[in-house]
Amino acid sequence: MTQFINDPTLPKPSFPGSHMVVDDHYMFISGLTVADLSNGEAARGDVKEETRLVMRELARMLEQEGGSLADVVRVDVHLTDLKQINALDSIYAEFF
């Protein structure tokens, strides 16, 4: 049975949906933003720290539902500045 779950530690999504959609085989997580995770604190603006925040939150949400980063099949990342891709990739490699 499909479950639509909003993480109580995060602000309610501004989009029409849920943070997580979980069924018997898959979990889909969407809408993780640094603005929601850092509450505007110091990490914003440093792509490496922003990436760490999002990746740690992703791992926490997966573990909450019995999964892990080892189970991830696909990740979509949206950057506002493509010049930051190498910095993002260096942190992303720490997690995958």
C-alpha positions as a LaTeX table, in Angstrom:
\begin{tabular}{lrrr}
\hline
Residue & $x$ (\AA) & $y$ (\AA) & $z$ (\AA) \\
\hline
Met1 & 0.00 & 0.00 & 0.00 \\
Thr2 & 1.33 & 3.43 & $-0.92$ \\
Gln3 & 2.00 & 5.86 & 1.93 \\
Phe4 & 2.44 & 9.62 & 1.57 \\
Ile5 & 4.64 & 10.87 & 4.41 \\
Asn6 & 5.66 & 14.36 & 5.45 \\
Asp7 & 8.68 & 14.46 & 7.75 \\
Pro8 & 7.62 & 16.35 & 10.90 \\
Thr9 & 11.11 & 17.83 & 11.28 \\
Leu10 & 10.84 & 19.66 & 7.95 \\
Pro11 & 8.59 & 22.51 & 6.87 \\
Lys12 & 5.46 & 21.40 & 5.06 \\
Pro13 & 6.21 & 21.20 & 1.32 \\
Ser14 & 5.27 & 24.26 & $-0.70$ \\
Phe15 & 4.47 & 21.96 & $-3.62$ \\
Pro16 & 1.38 & 19.73 & $-3.82$ \\
Gly17 & 2.88 & 16.50 & $-2.53$ \\
Ser18 & 4.76 & 14.80 & 0.27 \\
His19 & 8.39 & 14.59 & 1.30 \\
Met20 & 8.25 & 10.82 & 0.87 \\
Val21 & 6.14 & 8.36 & $-1.06$ \\
Val22 & 6.67 & 4.79 & 0.12 \\
Asp23 & 5.22 & 1.56 & $-1.25$ \\
Asp24 & 6.11 & $-2.10$ & $-0.79$ \\
His25 & 9.25 & $-1.84$ & $-2.95$ \\
Tyr26 & 10.31 & 1.79 & $-3.38$ \\
Met27 & 10.71 & 5.08 & $-1.58$ \\
Phe28 & 10.68 & 8.41 & $-3.40$ \\
Ile29 & 11.99 & 11.49 & $-1.61$ \\
Ser30 & 11.56 & 14.95 & $-3.07$ \\
Gly31 & 11.78 & 18.60 & $-2.25$ \\
Leu32 & 14.84 & 18.61 & 0.01 \\
Thr33 & 16.22 & 22.14 & $-0.03$ \\
Val34 & 19.00 & 23.75 & 1.93 \\
Ala35 & 16.67 & 26.58 & 2.86 \\
Asp36 & 14.40 & 24.11 & 4.66 \\
Leu37 & 17.25 & 22.24 & 6.34 \\
Ser38 & 19.43 & 25.13 & 7.51 \\
Asn39 & 16.67 & 27.59 & 8.45 \\
Gly40 & 18.76 & 30.27 & 6.78 \\
Glu41 & 21.83 & 29.57 & 8.92 \\
Ala42 & 25.52 & 29.77 & 7.99 \\
Ala43 & 25.68 & 26.74 & 5.68 \\
Arg44 & 23.73 & 28.56 & 2.98 \\
Gly45 & 25.97 & 29.80 & 0.22 \\
Asp46 & 28.70 & 27.18 & 0.70 \\
Val47 & 27.86 & 24.46 & $-1.83$ \\
Lys48 & 29.93 & 21.84 & 0.02 \\
Glu49 & 28.13 & 22.41 & 3.32 \\
Glu50 & 24.78 & 22.65 & 1.53 \\
Thr51 & 25.45 & 19.30 & $-0.15$ \\
Arg52 & 26.42 & 17.70 & 3.17 \\
Leu53 & 23.22 & 18.97 & 4.80 \\
Val54 & 21.01 & 17.56 & 2.05 \\
Met55 & 22.87 & 14.24 & 1.85 \\
Arg56 & 22.70 & 13.73 & 5.64 \\
Glu57 & 18.99 & 14.49 & 5.58 \\
Leu58 & 18.47 & 12.08 & 2.70 \\
Ala59 & 20.32 & 9.36 & 4.63 \\
Arg60 & 18.25 & 10.07 & 7.76 \\
Met61 & 14.98 & 9.89 & 5.87 \\
Leu62 & 15.98 & 6.63 & 4.18 \\
Glu63 & 16.97 & 5.09 & 7.52 \\
Gln64 & 13.69 & 6.24 & 9.06 \\
Glu65 & 11.91 & 3.98 & 6.58 \\
Gly66 & 14.37 & 1.06 & 6.83 \\
Gly67 & 16.60 & 1.97 & 3.87 \\
Ser68 & 20.07 & 3.41 & 3.36 \\
Leu69 & 22.14 & 5.28 & 0.81 \\
Ala70 & 23.25 & 1.86 & $-0.49$ \\
Asp71 & 19.67 & 1.36 & $-1.72$ \\
Val72 & 19.55 & 4.56 & $-3.79$ \\
Val73 & 18.97 & 4.06 & $-7.50$ \\
Arg74 & 18.74 & 7.66 & $-8.70$ \\
Val75 & 19.35 & 11.17 & $-7.41$ \\
Asp76 & 18.46 & 14.41 & $-9.17$ \\
Val77 & 20.36 & 17.52 & $-8.06$ \\
His78 & 19.48 & 21.05 & $-9.09$ \\
Leu79 & 22.21 & 23.70 & $-8.94$ \\
Thr80 & 21.74 & 27.42 & $-9.50$ \\
Asp81 & 25.40 & 27.78 & $-10.54$ \\
Leu82 & 26.86 & 24.99 & $-12.69$ \\
Lys83 & 30.35 & 26.29 & $-11.92$ \\
Gln84 & 29.86 & 24.65 & $-8.50$ \\
Ile85 & 29.45 & 21.12 & $-9.92$ \\
Asn86 & 32.99 & 20.01 & $-8.96$ \\
Ala87 & 32.52 & 21.15 & $-5.37$ \\
Leu88 & 29.17 & 19.34 & $-5.20$ \\
Asp89 & 30.65 & 16.19 & $-6.75$ \\
Ser90 & 33.50 & 16.10 & $-4.23$ \\
Ile91 & 31.00 & 15.89 & $-1.35$ \\
Tyr92 & 28.57 & 13.64 & $-3.24$ \\
Ala93 & 31.45 & 11.15 & $-3.61$ \\
Glu94 & 31.74 & 10.97 & 0.19 \\
Phe95 & 28.24 & 9.51 & 0.35 \\
Phe96 & 28.16 & 7.28 & $-2.75$ \\
\hline
\end{tabular}
